[in-house]
Amino acid sequence: MKKKIIFRIIGIGIFHMVLYLYIVPFLVYPKFGDSGFKFAVLVAIIISIAVVGTMFFERRIKGDKK
């Protein structure tokens, strides 16, 4: 179970690094400007919350109360 959590957290970190260091500054911001930047950040936060939220749902489904 801990390996899955670690992989998800690392995955979220990699996702945010790629998003904020490459996709937003070079692809989104030049084309869509400030509103595109805000939208990209909002989508990234929602995706991260969804991924972290699935960890808690899996623990409840399996009956793990740690």
mmCIF file of N, CA and C in Angstrom:
data_model
loop_
_atom_site.group_PDB
_atom_site.id
_atom_site.type_symbol
_atom_site.label_atom_id
_atom_site.label_comp_id
_atom_site.label_asym_id
_atom_site.label_seq_id
_atom_site.Cartn_x
_atom_site.Cartn_y
_atom_site.Cartn_z
ATOM 1 N N MET A 1 0.822 -1.197 0.000
ATOM 2 C CA MET A 1 0.000 0.000 0.000
ATOM 3 C C MET A 1 0.867 1.262 0.000
ATOM 4 N N LYS A 2 1.956 1.238 0.776
ATOM 5 C CA LYS A 2 2.805 2.425 0.843
ATOM 6 C C LYS A 2 3.513 2.680 -0.477
ATOM 7 N N LYS A 3 3.819 1.602 -1.220
ATOM 8 C CA LYS A 3 4.468 1.792 -2.522
ATOM 9 C C LYS A 3 3.542 2.531 -3.473
ATOM 10 N N LYS A 4 2.267 2.195 -3.450
ATOM 11 C CA LYS A 4 1.306 2.883 -4.314
ATOM 12 C C LYS A 4 1.221 4.362 -3.967
ATOM 13 N N ILE A 5 1.212 4.652 -2.681
ATOM 14 C CA ILE A 5 1.128 6.050 -2.249
ATOM 15 C C ILE A 5 2.364 6.813 -2.686
ATOM 16 N N ILE A 6 3.529 6.202 -2.508
ATOM 17 C CA ILE A 6 4.777 6.862 -2.904
ATOM 18 C C ILE A 6 4.799 7.103 -4.403
ATOM 19 N N PHE A 7 4.397 6.102 -5.191
ATOM 20 C CA PHE A 7 4.376 6.267 -6.645
ATOM 21 C C PHE A 7 3.392 7.354 -7.074
ATOM 22 N N ARG A 8 2.261 7.438 -6.419
ATOM 23 C CA ARG A 8 1.288 8.478 -6.772
ATOM 24 C C ARG A 8 1.810 9.867 -6.433
ATOM 25 N N ILE A 9 2.440 10.003 -5.285
ATOM 26 C CA ILE A 9 2.981 11.308 -4.904
ATOM 27 C C ILE A 9 4.115 11.708 -5.840
ATOM 28 N N ILE A 10 4.983 10.761 -6.178
ATOM 29 C CA ILE A 10 6.052 11.048 -7.140
ATOM 30 C C ILE A 10 5.456 11.387 -8.501
ATOM 31 N N GLY A 11 4.420 10.666 -8.899
ATOM 32 C CA GLY A 11 3.750 10.954 -10.171
ATOM 33 C C GLY A 11 3.144 12.346 -10.205
ATOM 34 N N ILE A 12 2.531 12.753 -9.102
ATOM 35 C CA ILE A 12 1.973 14.105 -9.027
ATOM 36 C C ILE A 12 3.091 15.134 -9.139
ATOM 37 N N GLY A 13 4.205 14.867 -8.466
ATOM 38 C CA GLY A 13 5.342 15.784 -8.537
ATOM 39 C C GLY A 13 5.890 15.917 -9.944
ATOM 40 N N ILE A 14 6.038 14.795 -10.634
ATOM 41 C CA ILE A 14 6.527 14.818 -12.017
ATOM 42 C C ILE A 14 5.534 15.548 -12.915
ATOM 43 N N PHE A 15 4.251 15.286 -12.718
ATOM 44 C CA PHE A 15 3.211 15.960 -13.493
ATOM 45 C C PHE A 15 3.301 17.475 -13.333
ATOM 46 N N HIS A 16 3.443 17.933 -12.091
ATOM 47 C CA HIS A 16 3.525 19.373 -11.845
ATOM 48 C C HIS A 16 4.816 19.962 -12.406
ATOM 49 N N MET A 17 5.922 19.229 -12.300
ATOM 50 C CA MET A 17 7.182 19.743 -12.854
ATOM 51 C C MET A 17 7.078 19.929 -14.358
ATOM 52 N N VAL A 18 6.565 18.928 -15.047
ATOM 53 C CA VAL A 18 6.422 19.034 -16.506
ATOM 54 C C VAL A 18 5.446 20.147 -16.859
ATOM 55 N N LEU A 19 4.362 20.224 -16.123
ATOM 56 C CA LEU A 19 3.356 21.243 -16.410
ATOM 57 C C LEU A 19 3.902 22.651 -16.227
ATOM 58 N N TYR A 20 4.510 22.910 -15.074
ATOM 59 C CA TYR A 20 4.930 24.276 -14.761
ATOM 60 C C TYR A 20 6.259 24.665 -15.385
ATOM 61 N N LEU A 21 7.113 23.696 -15.719
ATOM 62 C CA LEU A 21 8.412 24.038 -16.295
ATOM 63 C C LEU A 21 8.434 23.972 -17.819
ATOM 64 N N TYR A 22 7.475 23.269 -18.431
ATOM 65 C CA TYR A 22 7.482 23.180 -19.891
ATOM 66 C C TYR A 22 6.153 23.584 -20.522
ATOM 67 N N ILE A 23 5.093 22.905 -20.161
ATOM 68 C CA ILE A 23 3.818 23.088 -20.863
ATOM 69 C C ILE A 23 3.260 24.495 -20.679
ATOM 70 N N VAL A 24 3.185 24.972 -19.442
ATOM 71 C CA VAL A 24 2.594 26.297 -19.210
ATOM 72 C C VAL A 24 3.435 27.417 -19.819
ATOM 73 N N PRO A 25 4.742 27.501 -19.528
ATOM 74 C CA PRO A 25 5.476 28.667 -20.053
ATOM 75 C C PRO A 25 5.678 28.672 -21.560
ATOM 76 N N PHE A 26 5.816 27.499 -22.173
ATOM 77 C CA PHE A 26 6.136 27.466 -23.595
ATOM 78 C C PHE A 26 4.935 27.206 -24.502
ATOM 79 N N LEU A 27 3.895 26.576 -23.993
ATOM 80 C CA LEU A 27 2.753 26.239 -24.842
ATOM 81 C C LEU A 27 1.483 27.006 -24.478
ATOM 82 N N VAL A 28 1.134 27.029 -23.211
ATOM 83 C CA VAL A 28 -0.137 27.619 -22.795
ATOM 84 C C VAL A 28 -0.051 29.140 -22.714
ATOM 85 N N TYR A 29 0.948 29.653 -22.006
ATOM 86 C CA TYR A 29 1.015 31.099 -21.762
ATOM 87 C C TYR A 29 1.165 31.924 -23.039
ATOM 88 N N PRO A 30 2.038 31.538 -23.982
ATOM 89 C CA PRO A 30 2.138 32.360 -25.197
ATOM 90 C C PRO A 30 0.854 32.393 -26.024
ATOM 91 N N LYS A 31 0.109 31.296 -26.000
ATOM 92 C CA LYS A 31 -1.082 31.230 -26.842
ATOM 93 C C LYS A 31 -2.319 31.803 -26.150
ATOM 94 N N PHE A 32 -2.498 31.512 -24.860
ATOM 95 C CA PHE A 32 -3.725 31.890 -24.167
ATOM 96 C C PHE A 32 -3.541 32.982 -23.121
ATOM 97 N N GLY A 33 -2.316 33.328 -22.792
ATOM 98 C CA GLY A 33 -2.059 34.417 -21.853
ATOM 99 C C GLY A 33 -2.367 34.059 -20.413
ATOM 100 N N ASP A 34 -2.724 35.067 -19.650
ATOM 101 C CA ASP A 34 -2.931 34.909 -18.213
ATOM 102 C C ASP A 34 -4.116 34.002 -17.893
ATOM 103 N N SER A 35 -5.185 34.086 -18.661
ATOM 104 C CA SER A 35 -6.347 33.233 -18.382
ATOM 105 C C SER A 35 -6.027 31.765 -18.649
ATOM 106 N N GLY A 36 -5.220 31.492 -19.658
ATOM 107 C CA GLY A 36 -4.794 30.120 -19.924
ATOM 108 C C GLY A 36 -3.921 29.574 -18.813
ATOM 109 N N PHE A 37 -3.061 30.440 -18.270
ATOM 110 C CA PHE A 37 -2.206 30.043 -17.152
ATOM 111 C C PHE A 37 -3.050 29.677 -15.939
ATOM 112 N N LYS A 38 -4.022 30.514 -15.618
ATOM 113 C CA LYS A 38 -4.890 30.247 -14.467
ATOM 114 C C LYS A 38 -5.681 28.960 -14.666
ATOM 115 N N PHE A 39 -6.170 28.734 -15.877
ATOM 116 C CA PHE A 39 -6.923 27.517 -16.162
ATOM 117 C C PHE A 39 -6.035 26.285 -16.025
ATOM 118 N N ALA A 40 -4.803 26.348 -16.519
ATOM 119 C CA ALA A 40 -3.881 25.214 -16.424
ATOM 120 C C ALA A 40 -3.560 24.890 -14.968
ATOM 121 N N VAL A 41 -3.357 25.905 -14.159
ATOM 122 C CA VAL A 41 -3.078 25.689 -12.736
ATOM 123 C C VAL A 41 -4.291 25.074 -12.055
ATOM 124 N N LEU A 42 -5.471 25.565 -12.360
ATOM 125 C CA LEU A 42 -6.697 25.027 -11.777
ATOM 126 C C LEU A 42 -6.889 23.559 -12.143
ATOM 127 N N VAL A 43 -6.680 23.220 -13.395
ATOM 128 C CA VAL A 43 -6.819 21.829 -13.834
ATOM 129 C C VAL A 43 -5.792 20.941 -13.134
ATOM 130 N N ALA A 44 -4.560 21.415 -12.996
ATOM 131 C CA ALA A 44 -3.522 20.634 -12.322
ATOM 132 C C ALA A 44 -3.879 20.375 -10.863
ATOM 133 N N ILE A 45 -4.415 21.378 -10.198
ATOM 134 C CA ILE A 45 -4.797 21.207 -8.796
ATOM 135 C C ILE A 45 -5.953 20.228 -8.670
ATOM 136 N N ILE A 46 -6.930 20.314 -9.554
ATOM 137 C CA ILE A 46 -8.071 19.391 -9.516
ATOM 138 C C ILE A 46 -7.616 17.958 -9.770
ATOM 139 N N ILE A 47 -6.724 17.760 -10.737
ATOM 140 C CA ILE A 47 -6.212 16.416 -11.017
ATOM 141 C C ILE A 47 -5.454 15.879 -9.810
ATOM 142 N N SER A 48 -4.644 16.704 -9.180
ATOM 143 C CA SER A 48 -3.877 16.275 -8.009
ATOM 144 C C SER A 48 -4.797 15.891 -6.855
ATOM 145 N N ILE A 49 -5.819 16.679 -6.624
ATOM 146 C CA ILE A 49 -6.773 16.363 -5.559
ATOM 147 C C ILE A 49 -7.488 15.050 -5.862
ATOM 148 N N ALA A 50 -7.840 14.833 -7.114
ATOM 149 C CA ALA A 50 -8.515 13.590 -7.491
ATOM 150 C C ALA A 50 -7.607 12.383 -7.275
ATOM 151 N N VAL A 51 -6.343 12.495 -7.642
ATOM 152 C CA VAL A 51 -5.412 11.375 -7.477
ATOM 153 C C VAL A 51 -5.171 11.088 -5.998
ATOM 154 N N VAL A 52 -4.966 12.128 -5.205
ATOM 155 C CA VAL A 52 -4.757 11.932 -3.768
ATOM 156 C C VAL A 52 -6.040 11.403 -3.122
ATOM 157 N N GLY A 53 -7.188 11.869 -3.575
ATOM 158 C CA GLY A 53 -8.456 11.398 -3.038
ATOM 159 C C GLY A 53 -8.696 9.925 -3.279
ATOM 160 N N THR A 54 -8.206 9.403 -4.395
ATOM 161 C CA THR A 54 -8.388 7.976 -4.664
ATOM 162 C C THR A 54 -7.637 7.119 -3.664
ATOM 163 N N MET A 55 -6.567 7.629 -3.084
ATOM 164 C CA MET A 55 -5.840 6.857 -2.071
ATOM 165 C C MET A 55 -6.717 6.622 -0.849
ATOM 166 N N PHE A 56 -7.478 7.627 -0.446
ATOM 167 C CA PHE A 56 -8.335 7.482 0.722
ATOM 168 C C PHE A 56 -9.535 6.587 0.430
ATOM 169 N N PHE A 57 -10.074 6.652 -0.786
ATOM 170 C CA PHE A 57 -11.193 5.790 -1.139
ATOM 171 C C PHE A 57 -10.767 4.332 -1.199
ATOM 172 N N GLU A 58 -9.573 4.038 -1.700
ATOM 173 C CA GLU A 58 -9.093 2.662 -1.756
ATOM 174 C C GLU A 58 -8.938 2.089 -0.363
ATOM 175 N N ARG A 59 -8.440 2.880 0.567
ATOM 176 C CA ARG A 59 -8.260 2.390 1.935
ATOM 177 C C ARG A 59 -9.604 2.089 2.579
ATOM 178 N N ARG A 60 -10.599 2.906 2.317
ATOM 179 C CA ARG A 60 -11.918 2.664 2.901
ATOM 180 C C ARG A 60 -12.573 1.435 2.285
ATOM 181 N N ILE A 61 -12.393 1.244 0.990
ATOM 182 C CA ILE A 61 -13.005 0.100 0.315
ATOM 183 C C ILE A 61 -12.393 -1.205 0.820
ATOM 184 N N LYS A 62 -11.083 -1.223 1.019
ATOM 185 C CA LYS A 62 -10.400 -2.434 1.469
ATOM 186 C C LYS A 62 -10.558 -2.662 2.967
ATOM 187 N N GLY A 63 -11.069 -1.692 3.690
ATOM 188 C CA GLY A 63 -11.289 -1.850 5.118
ATOM 189 C C GLY A 63 -10.084 -1.513 5.967
ATOM 190 N N ASP A 64 -9.085 -0.884 5.391
ATOM 191 C CA ASP A 64 -7.890 -0.498 6.134
ATOM 192 C C ASP A 64 -8.180 0.790 6.893
ATOM 193 N N LYS A 65 -8.010 0.772 8.216
ATOM 194 C CA LYS A 65 -8.364 1.942 9.015
ATOM 195 C C LYS A 65 -7.140 2.669 9.543
ATOM 196 N N LYS A 66 -6.028 2.552 8.891
ATOM 197 C CA LYS A 66 -4.800 3.227 9.335
ATOM 198 C C LYS A 66 -4.852 4.683 8.995
#
